[in-house]
XYZ file of C-alpha atoms in Angstrom:
697
model
C 10.060 31.187 14.547
C 8.727 27.700 15.523
C 11.160 25.026 14.658
C 8.417 22.920 12.554
C 7.202 25.786 10.513
C 10.785 26.989 9.789
C 12.112 23.516 8.689
C 8.889 22.300 6.797
C 9.507 21.964 3.126
C 13.097 23.414 3.388
C 14.645 20.540 1.182
C 11.717 20.917 -1.410
C 11.785 23.066 -4.694
C 8.299 23.960 -3.895
C 5.959 26.593 -5.294
C 7.075 29.330 -2.675
C 10.751 28.607 -3.704
C 9.950 28.590 -7.240
C 7.980 31.923 -7.018
C 10.967 33.563 -5.318
C 13.567 32.232 -7.842
C 11.917 32.020 -11.259
C 10.886 35.010 -13.542
C 7.217 35.909 -13.241
C 6.482 34.773 -16.693
C 8.267 31.475 -16.334
C 6.575 30.795 -12.951
C 3.136 31.538 -14.547
C 3.751 29.207 -17.499
C 5.077 26.453 -15.176
C 1.903 26.776 -12.884
C -0.346 26.309 -16.109
C 1.379 22.926 -16.614
C 1.007 22.014 -12.978
C -2.503 23.122 -12.148
C -4.108 23.173 -15.834
C -2.404 20.299 -17.410
C -0.960 22.442 -20.443
C 1.993 21.172 -22.331
C 5.284 22.305 -20.904
C 7.451 24.767 -23.086
C 10.913 23.610 -23.391
C 12.081 27.207 -22.865
C 10.168 27.164 -19.500
C 12.195 23.935 -18.626
C 15.727 25.561 -19.268
C 14.932 28.479 -16.949
C 13.552 26.004 -14.197
C 16.427 23.790 -14.516
C 19.006 26.493 -13.863
C 17.134 27.869 -10.794
C 16.601 24.424 -9.480
C 20.457 23.708 -9.792
C 21.327 26.864 -8.244
C 19.003 26.227 -5.287
C 20.345 22.612 -4.803
C 24.014 23.555 -5.023
C 23.382 26.225 -2.442
C 22.100 23.334 -0.310
C 25.191 21.345 -0.705
C 23.954 18.978 -3.602
C 26.530 17.858 -6.130
C 24.346 15.409 -8.114
C 20.869 14.954 -9.547
C 18.730 12.072 -10.200
C 15.790 11.255 -12.041
C 13.765 9.457 -9.159
C 11.159 6.857 -10.586
C 8.976 4.007 -9.552
C 9.628 0.905 -11.442
C 7.526 -1.950 -11.396
C 9.657 -3.519 -8.342
C 7.525 -1.727 -5.947
C 10.272 0.444 -4.698
C 12.076 3.630 -6.109
C 15.131 3.841 -8.287
C 17.630 6.522 -8.893
C 20.778 6.974 -11.038
C 22.920 9.837 -9.934
C 24.791 12.246 -12.235
C 26.948 15.128 -10.988
C 26.317 18.866 -12.045
C 30.007 19.125 -13.180
C 30.804 20.204 -16.619
C 34.460 20.571 -17.848
C 35.880 24.107 -19.212
C 39.192 25.175 -20.278
C 42.132 25.036 -18.056
C 41.241 21.842 -16.436
C 38.254 23.265 -14.324
C 34.637 22.592 -14.045
C 31.377 24.445 -13.651
C 28.065 23.322 -12.114
C 25.530 23.153 -15.026
C 22.036 21.503 -15.310
C 20.201 21.879 -18.645
C 16.496 21.877 -19.466
C 16.891 18.485 -21.409
C 18.539 16.950 -18.355
C 15.651 18.097 -16.248
C 12.995 17.041 -18.744
C 14.317 13.715 -19.842
C 16.823 11.077 -18.676
C 17.880 7.539 -20.057
C 18.454 4.953 -17.497
C 19.056 1.479 -18.523
C 15.687 -0.566 -18.865
C 16.715 -3.897 -19.480
C 17.067 -4.914 -15.864
C 13.806 -3.828 -14.521
C 10.630 -5.838 -14.689
C 8.856 -5.383 -18.067
C 6.644 -8.604 -18.307
C 7.735 -8.878 -21.961
C 7.461 -5.637 -23.112
C 11.390 -5.237 -23.495
C 13.772 -8.022 -24.348
C 16.912 -8.239 -22.223
C 19.013 -6.874 -25.253
C 16.840 -4.066 -25.674
C 18.057 -1.566 -23.033
C 16.848 1.940 -23.770
C 14.271 3.418 -21.399
C 13.408 6.983 -20.639
C 12.416 9.145 -17.687
C 10.278 12.155 -18.077
C 9.890 14.873 -15.540
C 6.530 15.145 -13.583
C 6.241 18.984 -12.961
C 3.187 18.049 -10.660
C 5.360 16.627 -8.060
C 8.079 18.833 -6.395
C 11.699 18.110 -6.917
C 13.535 17.574 -3.510
C 17.037 17.108 -1.926
C 17.753 13.742 -0.395
C 21.178 12.500 0.858
C 22.804 15.571 -0.975
C 21.180 14.704 -4.215
C 18.593 16.674 -6.129
C 15.737 14.272 -6.861
C 13.344 14.867 -9.790
C 10.228 12.884 -9.646
C 9.791 11.305 -13.082
C 7.729 8.835 -15.027
C 9.599 5.694 -16.571
C 8.668 4.217 -20.009
C 10.319 2.042 -22.674
C 11.799 2.911 -25.959
C 8.502 2.019 -27.691
C 6.415 4.282 -25.231
C 4.856 1.677 -23.023
C 4.842 2.567 -19.101
C 7.405 0.662 -16.962
C 6.486 2.287 -13.789
C 3.488 3.045 -11.575
C 3.585 6.817 -11.892
C 2.571 6.991 -15.472
C -0.682 4.908 -15.201
C -1.424 6.878 -12.021
C -1.092 10.163 -13.811
C -3.333 8.766 -16.655
C -5.934 7.582 -14.296
C -6.012 11.142 -12.656
C -6.460 12.614 -15.863
C -9.244 10.200 -16.699
C -11.281 10.779 -13.689
C -10.757 14.550 -14.048
C -12.032 14.542 -17.434
C -15.299 12.549 -16.578
C -16.045 14.318 -13.426
C -15.824 17.807 -14.971
C -18.460 16.494 -17.566
C -20.796 15.542 -14.777
C -20.170 18.730 -12.807
C -20.976 20.824 -15.779
C -24.469 19.559 -15.852
C -25.117 21.228 -12.314
C -25.246 24.874 -11.518
C -22.466 26.395 -9.598
C -19.608 24.701 -11.435
C -18.861 27.259 -13.973
C -15.197 27.735 -12.701
C -14.597 24.134 -12.244
C -11.846 22.995 -14.790
C -10.313 20.038 -13.191
C -10.849 17.473 -10.567
C -8.245 15.757 -8.333
C -8.397 12.864 -6.296
C -6.619 13.136 -2.939
C -5.217 10.488 -0.699
C -4.251 10.259 2.895
C -2.384 6.877 3.345
C -2.114 5.675 6.925
C 1.259 3.505 7.416
C 1.621 0.716 9.765
C 4.973 -0.958 10.674
C 7.057 -2.680 13.247
C 10.198 -1.927 15.017
C 12.538 -4.483 16.595
C 15.995 -4.377 17.890
C 18.572 -4.757 15.134
C 20.584 -7.383 17.354
C 17.802 -9.857 17.142
C 16.929 -9.155 13.576
C 20.576 -9.816 12.515
C 20.207 -13.232 13.907
C 17.271 -14.112 11.825
C 17.964 -15.204 8.463
C 14.436 -15.205 7.432
C 13.862 -11.732 8.506
C 16.863 -10.703 6.470
C 15.966 -12.519 3.288
C 12.109 -12.187 3.286
C 10.942 -9.625 5.732
C 8.871 -12.142 7.873
C 9.632 -14.735 10.350
C 9.161 -18.171 8.431
C 9.352 -20.008 11.824
C 8.451 -18.922 15.342
C 6.370 -20.368 18.205
C 3.979 -18.263 19.743
C 5.143 -16.240 22.914
C 3.424 -16.580 26.242
C 2.215 -12.936 25.804
C 1.313 -11.335 22.504
C -1.628 -8.733 21.975
C -4.320 -10.532 24.149
C -4.386 -7.829 26.817
C -4.732 -5.157 24.222
C -2.476 -3.086 26.211
C -0.163 -1.908 23.294
C -2.787 -0.093 21.212
C -2.417 3.651 21.850
C -0.362 2.840 24.709
C 2.715 4.930 26.044
C 5.259 5.221 23.337
C 8.538 3.878 24.690
C 11.414 6.271 24.658
C 13.588 4.629 22.047
C 10.452 4.423 19.809
C 9.527 8.141 20.578
C 13.056 9.257 19.571
C 12.766 7.293 16.440
C 9.441 9.200 15.665
C 10.761 12.666 16.533
C 13.765 12.056 14.038
C 11.388 10.649 11.334
C 9.036 13.496 11.689
C 11.740 15.906 11.236
C 13.135 14.391 8.164
C 9.574 13.949 6.792
C 8.564 17.577 7.471
C 11.942 18.746 5.790
C 10.608 17.019 2.603
C 7.292 18.675 2.805
C 5.518 15.287 3.887
C 2.554 16.115 6.162
C 3.183 13.646 8.750
C 0.212 14.244 11.469
C -0.441 11.209 13.519
C 1.624 8.554 15.337
C 0.650 5.851 17.895
C 1.219 2.339 18.905
C -0.779 -0.303 17.060
C -2.488 -3.371 18.147
C 0.432 -5.807 18.125
C 3.541 -5.479 20.422
C 6.226 -3.406 18.568
C 3.670 -2.295 16.030
C 3.125 1.303 15.217
C 1.459 3.708 12.857
C 2.145 7.103 11.049
C -0.763 8.945 9.396
C -0.438 12.129 7.065
C -2.659 14.896 6.027
C -4.279 14.292 2.568
C -2.370 15.458 -0.569
C -3.038 15.122 -4.260
C -2.712 11.530 -5.116
C 0.583 11.235 -7.110
C 2.182 13.456 -4.646
C 0.859 11.211 -1.806
C 2.297 8.219 -3.628
C 5.686 9.831 -3.948
C 5.594 10.691 -0.252
C 4.423 7.360 0.900
C 7.556 5.829 -0.808
C 9.851 8.260 0.877
C 8.209 7.639 4.036
C 8.718 3.872 3.938
C 12.417 4.451 2.854
C 12.896 7.055 5.636
C 11.371 4.802 8.396
C 13.987 2.107 7.373
C 16.842 4.447 7.355
C 15.926 6.323 10.588
C 15.336 3.024 12.436
C 18.833 1.855 11.559
C 20.337 4.979 13.254
C 18.541 4.122 16.500
C 19.792 0.586 16.424
C 16.545 -0.765 15.320
C 15.009 -2.261 12.252
C 11.744 -1.210 10.583
C 9.680 -4.195 9.180
C 7.103 -3.372 6.464
C 6.238 -6.801 5.665
C 2.407 -7.496 5.946
C 2.819 -10.391 8.304
C 6.178 -10.284 10.037
C 5.015 -12.485 12.902
C 2.501 -15.160 12.894
C -0.432 -15.132 15.552
C -0.450 -11.357 15.994
C -1.787 -8.482 13.924
C 0.103 -7.724 10.573
C 0.473 -4.509 8.933
C -1.793 -2.765 6.566
C -2.192 0.663 4.870
C -5.434 2.525 4.882
C -5.781 4.454 1.675
C -8.107 7.475 2.420
C -9.345 8.635 -0.964
C -11.516 11.430 -2.011
C -12.243 13.800 -4.747
C -12.098 17.635 -4.953
C -12.584 20.383 -7.602
C -9.898 22.804 -8.412
C -12.232 25.383 -6.708
C -11.808 23.469 -3.415
C -14.941 21.571 -3.121
C -14.902 18.090 -1.686
C -17.239 15.865 -3.994
C -17.816 13.300 -1.499
C -18.898 15.960 1.251
C -22.559 15.102 2.082
C -23.279 18.481 3.473
C -25.869 19.233 6.102
C -28.785 17.820 4.007
C -27.180 14.819 2.071
C -30.764 13.621 0.956
C -31.181 16.702 -0.915
C -27.795 17.085 -2.374
C -28.001 15.711 -5.808
C -24.630 16.442 -6.796
C -23.237 14.359 -3.994
C -25.550 11.557 -4.551
C -24.456 11.088 -8.108
C -20.892 11.124 -7.274
C -21.672 8.495 -4.321
C -23.615 6.478 -6.860
C -20.852 6.506 -9.290
C -18.456 5.138 -6.600
C -20.983 2.455 -5.477
C -21.546 1.206 -9.111
C -17.709 1.355 -9.666
C -16.849 -0.796 -6.590
C -19.454 -3.350 -7.559
C -18.800 -3.578 -11.293
C -15.042 -3.952 -10.702
C -14.538 -5.847 -7.359
C -11.999 -7.914 -9.255
C -9.635 -4.846 -10.032
C -9.920 -3.693 -6.553
C -8.928 -6.978 -5.067
C -6.131 -7.417 -7.710
C -4.770 -3.740 -6.594
C -3.945 -5.083 -3.241
C -2.898 -8.610 -4.181
C 0.528 -9.629 -3.144
C 2.139 -12.609 -1.559
C 2.458 -10.815 1.929
C -0.888 -9.380 1.950
C -2.510 -12.831 1.419
C -1.628 -13.418 4.995
C -3.879 -10.707 6.242
C -6.882 -10.460 4.092
C -9.816 -12.364 5.663
C -7.856 -13.228 8.772
C -9.924 -11.339 11.293
C -7.252 -8.588 11.574
C -7.795 -6.981 8.180
C -10.910 -6.708 5.818
C -12.266 -9.747 4.127
C -10.948 -10.696 0.701
C -14.670 -10.042 -0.210
C -15.051 -6.555 -1.612
C -17.889 -4.587 -0.052
C -18.805 -1.108 0.964
C -19.798 0.455 4.237
C -21.855 3.443 4.015
C -23.174 3.839 7.750
C -26.707 4.180 8.912
C -27.407 7.674 7.474
C -26.374 7.271 3.890
C -27.904 3.743 3.936
C -31.250 5.260 5.285
C -31.228 7.941 2.720
C -30.754 5.437 -0.313
C -33.343 3.036 1.058
C -35.940 6.058 1.221
C -34.879 6.869 -2.500
C -35.308 3.613 -3.591
C -38.745 3.245 -1.828
C -39.934 6.584 -2.801
C -40.220 7.660 0.751
C -39.153 11.014 2.358
C -36.122 10.930 4.424
C -36.750 12.498 7.756
C -33.826 14.464 8.630
C -32.587 13.649 12.020
C -31.208 16.500 14.259
C -27.742 16.013 15.483
C -27.591 13.714 18.527
C -25.866 14.883 21.643
C -23.350 12.398 22.993
C -24.489 11.256 26.597
C -21.586 10.122 28.671
C -23.164 10.724 32.029
C -20.492 12.940 33.595
C -21.599 16.667 33.842
C -18.152 18.264 33.900
C -17.392 16.787 30.328
C -18.210 19.069 27.594
C -21.163 18.386 25.138
C -20.529 17.414 21.675
C -22.514 15.868 18.693
C -22.303 12.336 17.736
C -21.109 11.493 14.177
C -24.165 10.155 12.023
C -22.907 6.730 12.015
C -20.332 4.438 13.914
C -17.237 3.201 11.952
C -16.889 -0.260 10.524
C -13.135 -1.610 10.761
C -13.993 -5.122 8.987
C -15.199 -3.263 5.710
C -12.717 -3.144 2.846
C -14.069 -0.003 1.607
C -15.837 2.242 4.125
C -17.261 5.771 3.876
C -15.833 7.782 6.886
C -17.665 11.179 6.447
C -16.120 12.799 3.559
C -13.912 10.154 1.912
C -13.784 6.555 1.195
C -11.184 4.416 3.212
C -9.826 1.458 1.368
C -8.430 -0.551 4.037
C -7.239 -3.519 2.095
C -3.880 -2.384 1.022
C -0.749 -4.047 2.471
C 1.810 -2.043 4.557
C 4.651 -2.617 1.856
C 2.512 -1.860 -1.163
C 2.952 1.295 -3.304
C -0.393 2.982 -3.064
C -0.273 3.653 -6.866
C -1.893 0.425 -7.598
C -4.942 0.851 -5.643
C -5.330 4.276 -6.678
C -4.882 3.539 -10.307
C -7.918 1.026 -10.195
C -9.978 3.502 -8.023
C -9.491 6.438 -10.311
C -10.082 4.457 -13.438
C -13.361 2.404 -12.274
C -14.827 5.814 -10.916
C -13.925 7.465 -14.031
C -15.777 4.805 -16.002
C -19.013 5.142 -13.994
C -18.907 9.070 -14.149
C -18.337 8.616 -18.110
C -21.747 6.396 -18.158
C -23.506 8.922 -16.122
C -22.324 11.811 -18.232
C -23.244 9.977 -21.551
C -26.791 9.415 -20.254
C -27.330 12.779 -18.736
C -25.852 15.049 -21.452
C -28.562 13.872 -23.772
C -31.303 14.476 -21.214
C -34.072 16.763 -22.162
C -35.598 16.576 -18.507
C -32.337 16.780 -16.277
C -33.899 16.501 -12.810
C -36.263 13.594 -13.852
C -33.394 11.669 -15.375
C -30.987 12.425 -12.761
C -33.430 11.202 -10.154
C -34.027 8.120 -12.184
C -30.372 7.432 -12.645
C -29.634 7.580 -9.184
C -32.626 5.139 -8.406
C -31.505 2.718 -11.101
C -27.790 2.685 -9.848
C -29.022 2.028 -6.217
C -31.188 -0.958 -7.228
C -28.595 -2.372 -9.557
C -25.769 -2.065 -7.311
C -26.913 -2.176 -3.899
C -25.622 -5.699 -3.361
C -22.085 -4.274 -2.706
C -23.447 -2.268 0.481
C -22.829 -4.156 3.628
C -22.728 -2.439 6.946
C -22.352 -5.508 9.088
C -19.574 -7.628 10.636
C -17.172 -8.707 7.700
C -15.433 -11.083 10.120
C -18.732 -13.219 10.524
C -18.801 -16.483 8.673
C -22.256 -15.683 7.774
C -21.281 -12.794 5.540
C -19.219 -15.158 3.400
C -22.335 -17.110 2.759
C -24.349 -13.900 2.102
C -21.840 -12.501 -0.182
C -21.903 -15.648 -2.094
C -25.731 -15.238 -2.402
C -25.343 -11.735 -3.601
C -23.019 -12.822 -6.202
C -19.797 -11.187 -4.846
C -16.438 -12.288 -5.482
C -14.308 -14.103 -2.925
C -10.904 -14.159 -4.317
C -8.854 -15.412 -1.342
C -5.521 -15.334 -2.715
C -3.537 -13.286 -5.265
C -3.162 -15.845 -7.915
C -6.882 -16.365 -7.937
C -7.541 -12.668 -8.189
C -4.971 -12.031 -10.907
C -6.781 -14.370 -13.301
C -9.550 -11.718 -13.902
C -6.905 -8.919 -14.641
C -6.398 -9.618 -18.496
C -10.271 -10.250 -19.212
C -11.595 -8.684 -22.416
C -13.735 -6.319 -20.167
C -10.747 -5.023 -18.154
C -8.595 -4.434 -21.275
C -11.419 -2.531 -22.902
C -11.910 -0.486 -19.644
C -8.193 0.634 -19.497
C -7.903 1.155 -23.271
C -11.180 3.378 -23.153
C -9.681 5.819 -20.607
C -6.025 5.612 -21.675
C -4.719 4.079 -18.401
C -3.016 0.740 -19.751
C -2.568 -0.459 -23.311
C -3.230 -4.080 -24.170
C 0.648 -4.834 -23.848
C 0.836 -2.868 -20.596
C -1.951 -5.055 -19.169
C -0.534 -8.182 -20.212
C 2.878 -7.168 -18.948
C 1.591 -6.267 -15.349
C -0.246 -9.701 -15.431
C 3.137 -11.427 -16.117
C 5.000 -9.374 -13.566
C 2.610 -9.710 -10.755
C 2.436 -13.653 -11.090
C 6.239 -13.898 -11.525
C 6.699 -11.817 -8.443
C 4.334 -13.849 -6.338
C 6.057 -17.024 -7.423
C 9.531 -15.605 -6.746
C 8.592 -14.409 -3.299
C 7.415 -17.657 -2.249
C 10.341 -19.477 -3.953
C 12.654 -17.265 -1.882
C 10.816 -18.014 1.262
C 10.844 -21.696 0.605
C 14.576 -21.714 -0.035
C 15.017 -19.969 3.203
C 13.038 -22.296 5.012
C 15.023 -25.307 3.600
C 18.373 -23.587 4.332
C 17.470 -22.648 7.995
C 16.114 -26.120 8.711
C 19.129 -27.884 7.221
C 21.738 -25.651 9.010
C 20.048 -24.775 12.204
C 17.007 -26.598 13.178
C 17.862 -30.434 12.445
C 21.471 -30.160 13.964
C 19.954 -28.486 17.200
C 17.093 -30.972 17.375
C 19.812 -33.958 16.717
C 22.118 -32.454 19.311
C 19.332 -32.225 21.826
C 18.415 -35.718 21.294
C 21.939 -36.766 21.826
C 22.076 -34.781 25.128
C 18.914 -36.463 26.389
C 20.190 -39.955 25.522
C 23.482 -39.181 27.205
C 21.629 -38.283 30.256
C 19.691 -41.396 30.229
C 22.820 -43.404 29.816
C 24.441 -41.698 32.565
C 21.446 -42.348 34.876
C 21.470 -46.007 33.818
C 25.278 -46.268 34.760
C 24.431 -45.091 38.254
C 21.692 -47.696 38.428
C 18.880 -45.485 37.873
C 16.541 -47.156 35.602
C 13.597 -44.723 35.644
C 14.281 -42.622 32.420
C 11.585 -39.950 33.565
C 11.514 -36.523 31.840
C 14.468 -37.282 29.374
C 13.044 -40.538 28.302
C 9.661 -39.152 27.404
C 11.208 -36.105 25.898
C 13.600 -38.127 23.907
C 10.689 -40.220 22.379
C 8.872 -36.853 21.209
C 12.051 -35.075 20.095
C 13.265 -38.001 17.988
C 9.829 -38.537 16.433
C 9.612 -34.816 15.651
C 13.087 -34.685 14.258
C 12.226 -37.483 11.794
C 9.027 -35.575 10.926
C 10.947 -32.425 10.254
C 13.490 -34.330 7.820
C 10.701 -35.892 6.060
C 8.733 -32.518 5.640
C 12.040 -30.826 4.667
C 12.605 -33.401 1.852
C 9.026 -32.820 0.758
C 9.368 -29.223 0.506
C 12.612 -29.642 -1.468
C 10.992 -31.978 -3.981
C 8.094 -29.507 -4.381
C 10.349 -26.640 -5.042
C 12.325 -28.789 -7.490
C 9.172 -29.665 -9.349
C 8.272 -26.180 -9.857
C 10.979 -25.967 -12.662
C 8.623 -28.001 -14.836
C 5.969 -25.211 -14.739
C 6.802 -22.559 -17.363
C 3.673 -20.301 -17.563
C 3.732 -17.442 -15.036
C 0.025 -17.685 -13.795
C 0.339 -21.448 -13.737
C 3.467 -21.176 -11.802
C 1.897 -18.830 -9.211
C -0.871 -21.275 -8.602
C 1.597 -23.950 -8.195
C 3.305 -22.131 -5.682
C 0.023 -21.402 -3.934
C -1.396 -24.965 -4.057
C 1.727 -27.001 -3.523
C 4.586 -25.089 -1.931
C 2.894 -23.129 0.459
C 1.099 -26.072 2.059
C 4.544 -27.914 2.297
C 5.951 -24.753 3.976
C 3.236 -24.774 6.439
C 3.700 -28.338 7.408
C 7.390 -27.895 7.951
C 6.915 -24.717 10.077
C 4.332 -26.518 12.207
C 6.954 -29.223 13.080
C 9.798 -26.838 13.620
C 7.624 -24.384 15.740
C 6.557 -27.467 17.936
C 10.387 -28.371 18.363
C 11.024 -24.805 19.430
C 8.544 -25.477 22.351
C 10.724 -28.487 23.448
C 14.317 -27.270 23.083
C 15.716 -25.224 25.843
C 15.848 -21.679 25.059
C 19.396 -21.436 25.626
C 19.935 -24.035 22.868
C 17.582 -22.751 20.128
C 19.680 -21.124 17.465
C 17.547 -17.917 16.814
C 15.811 -15.509 18.955
C 12.227 -16.503 19.551
C 8.894 -14.406 19.309
C 9.080 -12.939 22.732
C 12.639 -11.668 22.406
C 11.675 -10.118 19.042
C 8.413 -8.543 19.744
C 9.666 -7.099 23.187
C 13.225 -6.304 22.165
C 12.870 -2.627 22.110
C 12.739 -1.395 25.741
């Protein structure tokens, strides 16, 4: 048997394993929960727990953990062994239904945004049976939700599951109004998140305090060669990187993760992995595991995987493209236009729901990708603009124009691709080109939300997407369910939606400065930084939206607003302190020592009767002035960071770091980077950009 097919999913307690190990009735009941959303019977949990334990122990597992996703952006786990004492000083391996269903990790040390006081420690994890348990590092990992003693969500999985429930409910309401959907009982969103990352040699990483503490280089002069020749993109994969990718794929496949595509990305040392679509909450779990495994496996190959959105200034940073679609339980993709999209009313109403949702909730989509790291990318001609807009392409845009104008759409036959070489096979062109500058682009049968940062959990973006589209579908269902002339009212609703929300559609160049002006005329938001965007989060309208669909309570909105602002300020503070530390301990001493070396050379020349100071004289003047400037900028940064202690409110503190600390950091960096270009490489205390970006041979 082929190795890939034989190892795929071998460490997952998946449907195949459950079907083989569970009694038929237990398996049937569990599937009703997994597929139909029915409440789980405690008796079923007991049987499943025993079978899960037996399977895990056979595979060498000695411990289990409730694997959850707190508001830190990474995963968390507390390991417990299966052992239970028995008479005679012996132990047996046991795992109860209660242990499977519920855990009680300490909740006091995770971000809560005021939901929990430090002394209130109790929190609960609850088994998510829709995401398969798996074995990692000899431990049975059970995907779970995480909530406080009072029931508020303290994680990213819980609101994601709520949002999936919300969009399913509203989509089914709309589908029931169309013929042919009698067997549709639920709808699921599916996601395929493309993951970008950098690989550098561990030996250079270990010499960079900024990379170790912050994940990005806070200093660094541009190397003579970067990505200008565009020779790295899709180029030959280096042997060490290929070996890493091979091992990564193997471990991902063992965990049932559908790793599909791998290639070099635009910047030197940058790469990408893309999976096949899976249900959104599973895709989120899998992406968290993918990032964890990338780091772990890179280390085994003497490399470090950098997932920061902008580890190196002057070259492309890393993002994560969230390919999002909606499918019924009967297998129909609701965003598939079909052969005649102009006549496909069901497709058009779902398309209009997405258009309406994105237009009305630009703020939430921007907030969902807002982080200190991602602010380095958005709007920087390497990622989509901070302005949220939609790309539909030529065909769909033409169809909507014809509908709005009341004109028939002349179906265009598929066009043959003309390359001009007779030996090449014939194939049809797609109906439209791609637009890599669009934040939210239609790509055939899905939307690609391109604004996510590479280190982000995809949960946030998909919570927002699911919720806002659920709200649009709810509005449509409310209107159409009361219709006495469905076809007429459906047509009018589609037209009304196009007219009211077409401002969000933009098929042009998002990098062009004219688009910023055009977007402003259209009334679109341009929230350039995370603190600016976050101000919109706790609005009355957003609170009402989340409450209506049961995604976030008022206290959960407030907590996340607090946490995201705090997180932004903490990240910038760590970066600023790291810059201060590196400048005082490394860069100023080296600059001073180089000045002394130049002065000694000048004095030595003078003692020999050489009066022309030449290179050393000019260099000493520049280095001395620049050293003074570095020291001045350092003192200014130190004062700015110190003054931040006077700002108490989280959102004000985030704005302070954006407006005061970041500019001071940028000024200090500019001086140090200039100094790097003057000091001999052998004397510079850290590896430069060239050594890092081209460190993996």
